[in-house]
XYZ file of C-alpha atoms in Angstrom:
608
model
C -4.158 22.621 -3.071
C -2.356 26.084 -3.339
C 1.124 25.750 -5.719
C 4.850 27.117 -4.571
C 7.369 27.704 -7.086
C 10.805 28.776 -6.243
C 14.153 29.349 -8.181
C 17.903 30.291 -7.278
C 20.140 30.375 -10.259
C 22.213 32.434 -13.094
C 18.523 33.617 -14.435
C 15.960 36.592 -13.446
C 13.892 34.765 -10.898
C 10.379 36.036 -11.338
C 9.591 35.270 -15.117
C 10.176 31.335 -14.015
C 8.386 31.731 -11.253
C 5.264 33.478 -13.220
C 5.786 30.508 -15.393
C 6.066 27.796 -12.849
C 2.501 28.493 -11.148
C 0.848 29.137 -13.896
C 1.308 25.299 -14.589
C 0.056 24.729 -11.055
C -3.133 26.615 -11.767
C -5.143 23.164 -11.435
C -4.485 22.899 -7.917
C -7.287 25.597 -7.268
C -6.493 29.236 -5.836
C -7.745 32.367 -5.059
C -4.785 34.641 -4.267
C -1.003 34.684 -5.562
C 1.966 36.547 -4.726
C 5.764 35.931 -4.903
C 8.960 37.767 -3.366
C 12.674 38.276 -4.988
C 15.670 38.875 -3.963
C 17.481 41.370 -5.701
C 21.139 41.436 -3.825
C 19.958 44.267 -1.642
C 16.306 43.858 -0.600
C 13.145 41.232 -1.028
C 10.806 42.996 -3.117
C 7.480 41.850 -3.419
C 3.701 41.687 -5.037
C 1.006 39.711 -4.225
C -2.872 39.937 -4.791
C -6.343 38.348 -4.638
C -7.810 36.599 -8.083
C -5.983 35.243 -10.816
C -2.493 34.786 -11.581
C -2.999 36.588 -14.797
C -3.310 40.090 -12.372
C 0.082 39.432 -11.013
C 1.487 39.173 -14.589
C 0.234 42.670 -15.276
C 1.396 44.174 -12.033
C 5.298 43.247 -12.373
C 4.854 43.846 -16.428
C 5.562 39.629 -16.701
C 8.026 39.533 -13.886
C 10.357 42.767 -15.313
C 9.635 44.459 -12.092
C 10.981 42.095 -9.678
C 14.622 41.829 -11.058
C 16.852 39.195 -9.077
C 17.884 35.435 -9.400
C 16.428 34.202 -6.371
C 12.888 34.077 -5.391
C 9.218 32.385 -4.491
C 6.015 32.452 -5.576
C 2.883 31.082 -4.232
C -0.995 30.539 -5.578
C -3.015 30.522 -1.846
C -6.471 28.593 -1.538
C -7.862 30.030 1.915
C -8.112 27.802 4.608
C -6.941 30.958 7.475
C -8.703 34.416 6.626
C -10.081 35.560 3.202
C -8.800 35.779 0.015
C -6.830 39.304 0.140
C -4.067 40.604 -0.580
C -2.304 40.861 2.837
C -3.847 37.127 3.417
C -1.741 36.206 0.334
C 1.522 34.414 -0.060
C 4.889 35.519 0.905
C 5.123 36.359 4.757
C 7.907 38.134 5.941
C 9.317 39.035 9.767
C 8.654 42.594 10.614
C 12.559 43.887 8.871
C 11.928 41.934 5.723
C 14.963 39.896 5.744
C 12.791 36.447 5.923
C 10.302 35.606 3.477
C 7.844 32.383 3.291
C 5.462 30.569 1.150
C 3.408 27.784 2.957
C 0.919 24.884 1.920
C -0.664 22.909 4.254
C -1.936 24.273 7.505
C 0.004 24.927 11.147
C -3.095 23.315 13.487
C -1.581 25.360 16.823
C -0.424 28.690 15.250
C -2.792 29.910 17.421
C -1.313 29.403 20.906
C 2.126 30.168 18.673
C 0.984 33.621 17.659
C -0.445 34.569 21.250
C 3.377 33.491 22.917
C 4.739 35.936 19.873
C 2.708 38.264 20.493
C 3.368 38.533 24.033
C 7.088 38.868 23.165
C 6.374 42.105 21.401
C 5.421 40.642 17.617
C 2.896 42.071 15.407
C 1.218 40.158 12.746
C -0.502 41.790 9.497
C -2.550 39.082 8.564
C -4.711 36.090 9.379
C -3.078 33.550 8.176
C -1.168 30.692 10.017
C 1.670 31.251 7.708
C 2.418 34.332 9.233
C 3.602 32.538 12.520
C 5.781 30.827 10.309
C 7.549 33.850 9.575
C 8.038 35.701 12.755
C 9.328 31.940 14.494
C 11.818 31.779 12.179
C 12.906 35.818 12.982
C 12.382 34.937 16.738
C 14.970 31.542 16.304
C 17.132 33.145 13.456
C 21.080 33.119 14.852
C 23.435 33.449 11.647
C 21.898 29.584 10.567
C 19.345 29.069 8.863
C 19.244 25.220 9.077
C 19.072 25.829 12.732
C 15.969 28.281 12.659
C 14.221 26.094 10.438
C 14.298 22.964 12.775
C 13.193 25.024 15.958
C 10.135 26.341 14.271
C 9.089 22.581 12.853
C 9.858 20.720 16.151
C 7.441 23.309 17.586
C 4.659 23.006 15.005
C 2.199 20.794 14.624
C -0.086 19.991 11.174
C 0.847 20.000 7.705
C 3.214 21.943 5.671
C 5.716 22.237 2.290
C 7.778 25.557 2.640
C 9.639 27.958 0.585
C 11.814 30.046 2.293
C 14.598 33.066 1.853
C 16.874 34.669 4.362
C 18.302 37.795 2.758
C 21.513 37.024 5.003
C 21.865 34.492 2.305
C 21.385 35.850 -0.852
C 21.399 32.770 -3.623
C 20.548 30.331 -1.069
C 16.889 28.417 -1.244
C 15.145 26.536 1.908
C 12.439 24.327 2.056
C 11.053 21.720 4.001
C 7.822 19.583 4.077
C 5.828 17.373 6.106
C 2.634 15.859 4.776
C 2.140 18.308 1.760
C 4.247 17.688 -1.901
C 7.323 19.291 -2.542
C 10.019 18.885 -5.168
C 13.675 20.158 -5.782
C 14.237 20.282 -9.740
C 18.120 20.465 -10.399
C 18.626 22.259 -13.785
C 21.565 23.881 -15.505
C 21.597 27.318 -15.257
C 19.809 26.974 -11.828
C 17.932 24.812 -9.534
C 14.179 24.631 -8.602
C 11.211 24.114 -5.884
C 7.906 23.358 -6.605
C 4.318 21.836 -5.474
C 4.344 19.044 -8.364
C 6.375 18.499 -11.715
C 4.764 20.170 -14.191
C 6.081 23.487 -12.702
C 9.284 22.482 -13.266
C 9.233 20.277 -16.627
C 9.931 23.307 -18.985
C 13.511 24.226 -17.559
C 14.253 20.146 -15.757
C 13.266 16.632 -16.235
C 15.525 15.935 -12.648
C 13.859 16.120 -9.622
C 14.018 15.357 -6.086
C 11.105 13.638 -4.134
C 11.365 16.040 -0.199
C 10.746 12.982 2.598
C 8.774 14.162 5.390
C 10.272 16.315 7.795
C 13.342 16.438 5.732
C 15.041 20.210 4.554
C 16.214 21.312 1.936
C 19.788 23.397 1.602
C 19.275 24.902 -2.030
C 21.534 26.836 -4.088
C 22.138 27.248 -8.596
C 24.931 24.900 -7.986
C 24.269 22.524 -5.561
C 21.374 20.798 -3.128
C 21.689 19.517 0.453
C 19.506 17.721 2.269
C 18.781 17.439 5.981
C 16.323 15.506 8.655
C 15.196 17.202 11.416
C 17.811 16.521 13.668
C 20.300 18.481 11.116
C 22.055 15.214 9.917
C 22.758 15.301 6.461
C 20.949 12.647 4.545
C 20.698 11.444 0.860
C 18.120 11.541 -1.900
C 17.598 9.581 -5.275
C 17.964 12.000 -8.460
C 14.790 10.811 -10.332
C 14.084 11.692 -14.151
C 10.700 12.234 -15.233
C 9.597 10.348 -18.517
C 6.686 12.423 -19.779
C 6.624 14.217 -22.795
C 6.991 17.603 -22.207
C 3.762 18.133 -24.153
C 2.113 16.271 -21.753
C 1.276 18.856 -19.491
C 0.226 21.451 -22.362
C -3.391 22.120 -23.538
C -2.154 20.549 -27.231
C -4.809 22.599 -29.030
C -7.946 22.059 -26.992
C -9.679 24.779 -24.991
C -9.102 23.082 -21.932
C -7.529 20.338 -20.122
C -10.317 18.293 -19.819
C -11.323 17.799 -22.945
C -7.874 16.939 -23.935
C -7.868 14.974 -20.772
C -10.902 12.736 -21.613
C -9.635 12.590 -25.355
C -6.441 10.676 -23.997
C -8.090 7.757 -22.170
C -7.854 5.297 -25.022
C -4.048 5.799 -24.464
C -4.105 6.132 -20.636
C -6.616 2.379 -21.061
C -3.399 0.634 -23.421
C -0.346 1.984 -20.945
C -2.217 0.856 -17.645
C -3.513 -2.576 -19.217
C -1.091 -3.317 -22.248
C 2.254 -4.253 -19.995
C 0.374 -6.039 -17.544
C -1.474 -8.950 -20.209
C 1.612 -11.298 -20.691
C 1.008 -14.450 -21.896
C -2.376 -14.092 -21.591
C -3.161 -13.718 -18.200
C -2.566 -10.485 -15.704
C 0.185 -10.070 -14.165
C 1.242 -7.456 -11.982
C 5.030 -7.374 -11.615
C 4.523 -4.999 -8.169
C 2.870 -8.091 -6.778
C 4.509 -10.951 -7.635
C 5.791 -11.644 -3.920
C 2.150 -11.300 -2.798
C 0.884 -14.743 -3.886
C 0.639 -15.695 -0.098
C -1.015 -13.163 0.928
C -3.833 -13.160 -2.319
C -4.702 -16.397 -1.558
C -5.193 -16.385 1.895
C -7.133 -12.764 1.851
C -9.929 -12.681 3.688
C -11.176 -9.115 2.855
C -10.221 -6.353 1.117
C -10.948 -2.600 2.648
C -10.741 -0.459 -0.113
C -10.019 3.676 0.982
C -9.703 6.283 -1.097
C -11.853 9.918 -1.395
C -13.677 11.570 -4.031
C -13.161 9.708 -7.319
C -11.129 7.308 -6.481
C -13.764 6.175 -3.724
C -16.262 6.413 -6.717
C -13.525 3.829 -8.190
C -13.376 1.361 -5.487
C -17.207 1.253 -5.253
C -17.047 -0.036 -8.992
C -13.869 -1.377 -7.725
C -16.335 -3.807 -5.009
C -18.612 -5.043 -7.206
C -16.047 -6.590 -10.067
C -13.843 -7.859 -7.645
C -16.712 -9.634 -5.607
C -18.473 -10.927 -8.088
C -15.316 -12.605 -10.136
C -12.982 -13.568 -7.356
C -15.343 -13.812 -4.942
C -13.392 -12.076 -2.038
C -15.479 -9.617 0.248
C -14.535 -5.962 -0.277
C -15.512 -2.902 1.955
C -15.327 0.359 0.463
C -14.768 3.705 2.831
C -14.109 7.123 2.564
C -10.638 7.851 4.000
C -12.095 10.546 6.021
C -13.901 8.582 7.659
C -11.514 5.594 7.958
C -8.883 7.021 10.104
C -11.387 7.802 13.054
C -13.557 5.222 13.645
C -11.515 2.546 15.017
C -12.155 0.646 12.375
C -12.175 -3.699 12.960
C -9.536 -5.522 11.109
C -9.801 -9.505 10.471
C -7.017 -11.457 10.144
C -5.549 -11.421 6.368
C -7.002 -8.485 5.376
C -5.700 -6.061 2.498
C -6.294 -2.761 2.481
C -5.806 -0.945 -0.996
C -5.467 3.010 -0.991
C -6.670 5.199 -4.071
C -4.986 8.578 -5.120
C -4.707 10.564 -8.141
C -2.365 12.704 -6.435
C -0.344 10.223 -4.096
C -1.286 13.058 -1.173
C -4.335 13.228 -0.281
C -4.596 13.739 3.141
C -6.878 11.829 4.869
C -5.879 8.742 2.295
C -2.299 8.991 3.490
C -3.606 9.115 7.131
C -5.862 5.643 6.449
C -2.644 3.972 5.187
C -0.780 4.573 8.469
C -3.557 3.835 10.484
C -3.863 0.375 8.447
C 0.092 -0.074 8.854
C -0.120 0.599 12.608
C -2.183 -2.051 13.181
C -0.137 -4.725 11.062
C -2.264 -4.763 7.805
C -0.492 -4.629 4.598
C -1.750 -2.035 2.386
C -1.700 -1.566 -1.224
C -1.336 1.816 -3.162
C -3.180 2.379 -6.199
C -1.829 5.914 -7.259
C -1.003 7.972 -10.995
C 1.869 9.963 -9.474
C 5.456 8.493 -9.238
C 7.272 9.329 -6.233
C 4.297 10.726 -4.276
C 3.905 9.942 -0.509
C 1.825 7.564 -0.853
C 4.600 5.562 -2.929
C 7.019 5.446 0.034
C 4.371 4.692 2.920
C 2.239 2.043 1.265
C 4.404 -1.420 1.022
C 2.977 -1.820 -2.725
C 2.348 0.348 -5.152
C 0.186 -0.271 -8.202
C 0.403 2.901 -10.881
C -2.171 3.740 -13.309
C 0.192 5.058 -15.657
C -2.203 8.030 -16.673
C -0.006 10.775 -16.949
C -0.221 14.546 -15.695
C -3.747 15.194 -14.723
C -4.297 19.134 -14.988
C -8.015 20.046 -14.991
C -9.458 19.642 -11.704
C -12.020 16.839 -12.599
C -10.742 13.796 -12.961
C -11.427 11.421 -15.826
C -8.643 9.593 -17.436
C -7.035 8.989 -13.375
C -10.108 7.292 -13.005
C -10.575 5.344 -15.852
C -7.279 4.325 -15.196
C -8.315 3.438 -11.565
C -11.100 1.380 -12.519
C -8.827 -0.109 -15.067
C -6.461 -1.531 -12.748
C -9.246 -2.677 -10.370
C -10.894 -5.096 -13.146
C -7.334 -6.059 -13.523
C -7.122 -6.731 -9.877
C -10.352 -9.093 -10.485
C -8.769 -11.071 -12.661
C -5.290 -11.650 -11.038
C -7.049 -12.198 -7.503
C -9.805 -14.760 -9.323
C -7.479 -16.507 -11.230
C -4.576 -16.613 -8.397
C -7.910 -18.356 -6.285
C -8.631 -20.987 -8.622
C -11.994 -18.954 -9.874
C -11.404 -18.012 -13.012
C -11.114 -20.411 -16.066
C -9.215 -20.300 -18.666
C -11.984 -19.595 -20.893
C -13.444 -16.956 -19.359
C -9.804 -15.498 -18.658
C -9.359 -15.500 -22.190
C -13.137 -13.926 -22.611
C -12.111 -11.069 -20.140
C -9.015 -9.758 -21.858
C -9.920 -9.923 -25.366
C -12.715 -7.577 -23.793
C -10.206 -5.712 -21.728
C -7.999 -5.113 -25.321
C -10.824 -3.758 -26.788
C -11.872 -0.975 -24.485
C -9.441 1.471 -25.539
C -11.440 1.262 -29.592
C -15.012 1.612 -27.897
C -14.049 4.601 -25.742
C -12.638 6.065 -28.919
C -15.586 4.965 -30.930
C -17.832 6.937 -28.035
C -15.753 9.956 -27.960
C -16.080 10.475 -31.245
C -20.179 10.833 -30.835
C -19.472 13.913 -28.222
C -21.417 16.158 -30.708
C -24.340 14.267 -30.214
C -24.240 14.673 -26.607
C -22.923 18.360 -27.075
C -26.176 18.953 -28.148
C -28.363 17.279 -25.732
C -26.254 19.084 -22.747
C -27.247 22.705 -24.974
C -30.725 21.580 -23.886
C -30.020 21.296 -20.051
C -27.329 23.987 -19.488
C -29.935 26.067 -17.264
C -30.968 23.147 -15.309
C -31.439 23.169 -11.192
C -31.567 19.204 -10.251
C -30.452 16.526 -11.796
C -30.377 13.147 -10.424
C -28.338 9.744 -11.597
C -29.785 6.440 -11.027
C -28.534 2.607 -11.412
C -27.985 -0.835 -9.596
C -24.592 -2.572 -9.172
C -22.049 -1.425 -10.920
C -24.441 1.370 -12.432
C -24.913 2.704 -9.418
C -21.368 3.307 -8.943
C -21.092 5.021 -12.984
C -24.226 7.167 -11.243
C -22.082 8.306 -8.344
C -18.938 9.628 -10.387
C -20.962 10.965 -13.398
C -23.349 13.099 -10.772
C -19.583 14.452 -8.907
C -18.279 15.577 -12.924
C -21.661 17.985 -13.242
C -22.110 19.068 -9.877
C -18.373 20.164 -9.288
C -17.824 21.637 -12.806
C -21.315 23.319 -13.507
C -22.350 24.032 -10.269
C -25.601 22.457 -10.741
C -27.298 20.244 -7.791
C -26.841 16.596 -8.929
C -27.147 13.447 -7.063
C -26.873 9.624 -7.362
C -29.013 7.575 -5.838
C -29.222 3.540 -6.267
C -32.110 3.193 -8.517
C -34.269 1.209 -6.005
C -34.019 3.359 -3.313
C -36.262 6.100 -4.910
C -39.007 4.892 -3.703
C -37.581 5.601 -0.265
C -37.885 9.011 -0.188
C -35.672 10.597 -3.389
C -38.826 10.222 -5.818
C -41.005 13.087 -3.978
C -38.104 15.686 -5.622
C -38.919 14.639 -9.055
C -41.532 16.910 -10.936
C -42.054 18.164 -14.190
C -39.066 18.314 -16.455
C -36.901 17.184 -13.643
C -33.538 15.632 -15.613
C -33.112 12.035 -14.241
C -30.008 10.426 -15.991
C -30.876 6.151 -15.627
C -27.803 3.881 -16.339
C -28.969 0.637 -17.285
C -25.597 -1.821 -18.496
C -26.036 -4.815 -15.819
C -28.430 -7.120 -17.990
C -29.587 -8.770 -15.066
C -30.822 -5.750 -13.066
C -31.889 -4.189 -16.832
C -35.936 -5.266 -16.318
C -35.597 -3.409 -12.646
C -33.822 -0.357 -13.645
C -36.523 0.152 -16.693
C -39.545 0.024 -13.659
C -37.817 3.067 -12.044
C -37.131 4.793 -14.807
C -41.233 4.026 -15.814
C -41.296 6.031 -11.987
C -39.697 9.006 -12.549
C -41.541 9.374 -15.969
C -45.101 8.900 -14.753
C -44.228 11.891 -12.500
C -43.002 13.987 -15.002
C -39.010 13.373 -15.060
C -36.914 13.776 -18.214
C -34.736 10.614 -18.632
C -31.765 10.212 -20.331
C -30.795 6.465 -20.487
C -27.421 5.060 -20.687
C -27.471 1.153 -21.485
C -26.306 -1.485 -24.049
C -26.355 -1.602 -27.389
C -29.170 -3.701 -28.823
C -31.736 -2.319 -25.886
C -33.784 0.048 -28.318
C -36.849 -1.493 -26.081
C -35.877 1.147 -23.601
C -36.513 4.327 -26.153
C -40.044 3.832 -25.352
C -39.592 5.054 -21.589
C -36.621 7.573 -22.409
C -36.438 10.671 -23.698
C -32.578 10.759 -25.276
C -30.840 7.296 -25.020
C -26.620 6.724 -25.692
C -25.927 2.966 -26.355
C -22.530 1.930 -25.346
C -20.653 -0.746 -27.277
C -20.739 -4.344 -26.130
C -18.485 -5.502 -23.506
C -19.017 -7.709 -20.681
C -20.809 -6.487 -17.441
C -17.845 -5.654 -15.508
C -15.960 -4.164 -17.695
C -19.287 -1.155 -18.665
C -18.076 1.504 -16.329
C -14.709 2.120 -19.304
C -17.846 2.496 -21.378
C -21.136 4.518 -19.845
C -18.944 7.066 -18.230
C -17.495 8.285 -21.337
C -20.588 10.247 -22.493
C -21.371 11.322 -18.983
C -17.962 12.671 -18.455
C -19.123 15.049 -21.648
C -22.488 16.010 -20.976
C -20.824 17.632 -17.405
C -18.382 19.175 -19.836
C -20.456 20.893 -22.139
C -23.110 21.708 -19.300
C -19.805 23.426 -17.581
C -18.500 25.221 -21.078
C -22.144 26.391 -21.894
C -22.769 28.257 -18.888
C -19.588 29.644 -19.601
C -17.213 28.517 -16.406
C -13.688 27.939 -16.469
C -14.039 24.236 -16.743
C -10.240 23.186 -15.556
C -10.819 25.662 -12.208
C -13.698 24.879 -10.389
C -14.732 27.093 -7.653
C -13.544 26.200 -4.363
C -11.706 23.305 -5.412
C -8.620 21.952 -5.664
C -6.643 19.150 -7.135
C -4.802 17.764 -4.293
C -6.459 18.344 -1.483
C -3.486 17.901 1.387
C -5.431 19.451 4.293
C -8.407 17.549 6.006
C-alpha cells in the first residue's frame, strides 16, 4: 500500500526516483508526487492519477535537477485523491519535506495543538502533521526532531524525509509499515520493497521498528528511538534481476501464473530429501509437533483462502485439529488458547497488518507461532519464532497466484511432515504423496498450456453480473480463492458458497443464464456436488465444472467442463485453480482493465 522511493548520491535524483516507483506500481495508488533538493531549494510536483502524468510534467525527471530527493505513490486513506492530498508535505518555509505510508491514528488531536500554536495546514492528510511536528521540534538536529515527533505519535508509519539544512543527507524511519535502505555505488537508496531498488543495488538493509535511519551517498547510520546507535545486517538479494520485469507478457500476471511450475519445484524440491519432508526451519520443533494439540491457522485474503485448503489436508492426513481465522478478526476477540497449540501466520508480503498484529497477540500469550511468508526479511520474519518461505519470488500484479500456490504448497508439505512426525503416515503412502507432489509442477504446465481454451470460454462471460463458485472440502476452499481472482480483477460480483449450503438461501439468486462455476475433485463428495449442480441447472444456471479427469459422466449436467490431471485428493487445489486463475484473467483483459492494478487495491495492505 502506497510506495516511497528516495535517493542521495553523485546522480540526478528524480530520474531514479521516477524509476523506483514505477516498480512499486503494484502496491495500488491513486496520487504521486516527489520533492528534490537542488543545493538551494526543494522543488517539487505532485498530482492525482498515474505515475505516467508525473513523467510528463518534469519531462522524465529533467525538471527537478538535484542528487537528493523522494518520491511517493499515495493510496487515500485521509482526504481524496488530489493533488494537494498527495505526497511530499512540507513545513510552511519549505525547508522540511516528507513522504509517509501507514497512517498517524491521533493526528487529529496533533493538528488541533498545532494549530493552536499558530500552524496552518493545506491539506487533509495525516501526513501533513508529520511535517509541521518536525518544523515545530526542529533545533539544528535532525535525529533529535525525528524522535520527538515518533514518541508523540501513535499508528503506523515508514518515512522519507529531507531537511534542506542538510543538503545530501536522507532520513527515514518506520514502525509497522516496510522500509528498506539500498547501499549502492554511486549513491545510496530508500524504498517501500526491493524491486525499487534492484536496478541500481542488490544490498539492502531490512529498517527494525522504530529504528532511524541517518542516510547519506557514502555512508548509513542507524538509530533506535532513544538515539543510540545500533547495527544492521547488510543483506544481498538473490533474484534475478529479470525477476521483477514483465519478460514479454502484457502483464504481470500472466507471467506470474506462467511461473508456478518453477515457484511448485523451488518451494517443494529442497525440502524432499531422502524421501520424506523435511523442513530444515523446523528441525528443533519435533517436541512441539508431536505434542500439538491444535493448530490456529491466521492469515487474510489469499493466504486465509490457503489455510482453509490448508485445514482440510492437514486434518485429514495428520489428523491434528486446525482452526482457520481471518487475522482481522483474530487480534480482537480474545481468542481461547489450549495448551500446545501452534499458531501458523500467512503473508505474501511479510506485513500485513492485522497478520503481524495476530502474531503478537499469539506471542503475548505464550504460543509459539509459525510464519509462512514469500518475502525475506519482512516483519513478519523477525517477530514470528519460525519462519517457513515459499520461495516464490517477486510478486508484482496485485492478485496473487503463484504466492499462493506456493502457500498451499508448503501446507500439503506441512501434512506430511506433521503425519509422518505422528506416526500417521506410512511409508507407502509417504512414498504415494511425493511422487504426486513431484509431479505437480508437469500438470500445472500441462493445464497452462490449454489457457486458449478457457480464453475463449471467458470471451463468452466478459459482460457477466453474478457469478457464483461452488464445492465441498477442499473444493470449497478452490471456490473461495477462484471467486476473490474475478471479483477483484474484473469487478464482477462473484461469490463462493459451499455447495450444500445453496439450498439455504444462495439458490433463490440463480436464474436464467446465471454463471455457476461447480468444482468437483474430492471423489467422495463427487455424487453430492453433481445433485447441486443438477440444482442450479433445473433453475436455469450456466455451469462450468471443474473435476477429474475420467468424469465425462458430469458433461451431461454441465455446460463447459476442464478436467484436471490425476493427482491425489489433497494435492487438487495445485490443479483446479490453474484454469480458474485464467478465466478471471481473461474476464479482467476483455473488459479491458489494467489487470496488475486493480481499483482500490493494494498489494500490501499495512493499515487495518
Amino acid at each position: 500500500m502506497c510506495g516511497i522511493v528516495g535517493y542521495t548520491g553523485k546522480s540526478q535524483a528524480a530520474p531514479i526516483l521516477l524509476d523506483g516507483l514505477s516498480k512499486l506500481e503494484y502496491r495500488g495508488y491513486d496520487s504521486a508526487g516527489m520533492a528534490v533538493f537542488d543545493g538551494k531549494k526543494l522543488r517539487s510536483e505532485k498530482t492525482p492519477g498515474r505515475l505516467n502524468a508525473l513523467v510528463e510534467m518534469t519531462h522524465d525527471g529533467e525538471l527537478l535537477p538535484g542528487t537528493l530527493g523522494i518520491g511517493h505513490t499515495r493510496w487515500a486513506t485521509h482526504g481524496k485523491a488530489t493533488k494537494e492530498n498527495a505526497h511530499p508535505h512540507f513545513n510552511a518555509a519549505g525547508t522540511v519535506a516528507v513522504v509517509h505510508n501507514g497512517i498517524i491514528e491521533n493526528y487529529l488531536s496533533i493538528r488541533q495543538r498545532l494549530e493552536k500554536k499558530g500552524y496552518a495546514f493545506k491539506s487533509e492528510t495525516d501526513t501533513e502533521t508529520i511535517a509541521a511536528m518536525l518544523d515545530y521540534y526542529y533545533e539544528k538536529d535532525p535525529i533529535e526532531a525525528i524522535i520527538k515527533v515518533l514518541h508523540r505519535v501513535t499508528g503506523s508509519y515508514a518515512l522519507g524525509i529531507i531537511f534542506t539544512d542538510h543538503p545530501g543527507v536522507l532520513y527515514a524511519a518506520r514502525k509497522d509499515s516496510p522500509l528498506i535502505v539500498g547501499k549502492g555505488r554511486d549513491g545510496n537508496y530508500i524504498a517501500s520493497d526491493v524491486p525499487a531498488v534492484l536496478k541500481y543495488t542488490r544490498d539492502v538493509y531490512y529498517i527494525r521498528n522504530e529504528e532511524i535511519a541517518k542516510i547519506t551517498g557514502d555512508e548509513i547510520s542507524f538509530y533506535n528511538i532513544d538515539a543510540d546507535p545500533v547495527t544492521e545486517e547488510l543483506h544481498t538479494i538473490e533474484w534475478d534481476v529479470n525477476a521483477a520485469d514483465k519478460g514479454g507478457y502484457e502483464f504481470y500476471m500472466m507471467k506470474e501464473m506462467s511461473e508456478q511450475p518453477k515457484v511448485l519445484r523451488d518451494t517443494c524440491d529442497p525440502r524432499i530429501k531422502n524421501g520424506t519432508i523435511v523442513f530444515d526451519e523446523l528441525v528443533k520443533d519435533e517436541k512441539i509437533i508431536k505434542k500439538a494439540s491444535k493448530l490456529h491457522i491466521v492469515a487474510c485474503g489469499s493466504a486465509y483462502h490457503a489455510g482453509i485448503s490448508g485445514k482440510y489436508v492437514i486434518e485429514g492426513m495428520a489428523g491434528i485439529p486446525v482452526e482457520v481465522e481471518l487475522a482481522s478478526e483474530f487480534r480482537y476477540r480474545n481468542p481461547v488458547y489450549i495448551p500446545d497449540e501452534i499458531v501458523i501466520a500467512v503473508s505474501q508480503s511479510g506485513e500485513t497488518a492485522d497478520t503481524l498484529a495476530a502474531i503478537k497477540e499469539a506471542k503475548a500469550n505464550g504460543v509459539p507461532v509459525w510464519a509462512i511468508v514469500n518475502a525475506t526479511g519482512s516483519s513478519m520474519t523477525r517477530e514470528a519464532d519460525r519462519t517457513i518461505y515459499t520461495y516464490a519470488g517477486p510478486e508484482i500484479s496485485v492478485a496473487t497466484t503463484k504466492a499462493y500456490s506456493a502457500q498451499i504448497a508448503v501446507f500439503y508439505m506441512l501434512a506430511m511432515m506433521f503425519a509422518k512426525t505422528r506416526g500417521r503416515l506410512a511409508p507407502e503412502r509417504e512414498e504415494e504423496y511425493i511422487e504426486d507432489l513431484k509431479r505437480l509442477p508437469e500438470q500445472v504446465e500441462f493445464l497452462l498450456g490449454n489457457k486458449e481454451r478457457v480464453q475463449k470460454f471467458a470471451n463468452r462471460y466478459i459482460a457477466a453480473h453474478d457469478v457464483y463458485y461452488i464445492g465441498r472440502g477442499i473444493d470449497y476452499g478452490i471456490a473461495l480463492e477462484a471467486s476473490l481472482k474475478l471479483k477483484e480483477i474484473s469487478y464482477v460480483h462473484a461469490e463462493a458458497y459451499a455447495a450444500g449450503e445453496l439450498k439455504h438461501g444462495t439458490i433463490s439468486l440463480i436464474e436464467k443464464n446465471t454463471l455457476v462455476t461447480a468444482i468437483a475433485t474430492q471423489e467422495e463428495l463427487y455424487d453430492k456436488t453433481i445433485s447441486n449442480i443438477v440444482e442450479v441447472k433445473s433453475r436455469g444456471a450456466f455451469v462450468m465444472a471443474v473435476t477429474n479427469v475420467g468424469h465425462s459422466d458430469i458433461e451431461e449436467n454441465a455446460d463447459f467442463v476442464i478436467y484436471i490431471p490425476s493427482t491425489n485428493k489433497y494435492f487438487a487445489n495445485s490443479l483446479a485453480i490453474i484454469p480458474l486463475q485464467l478465466f478471471a484473467y481473461y474476464v479482467s483483459a476483455g473488459r479491458g482493465y489494467d489487470v496488475d492494478h486493480p481499483r482500490n487495491l493494494a498489494k500490501s495492505v499495512t493499515v487495518e
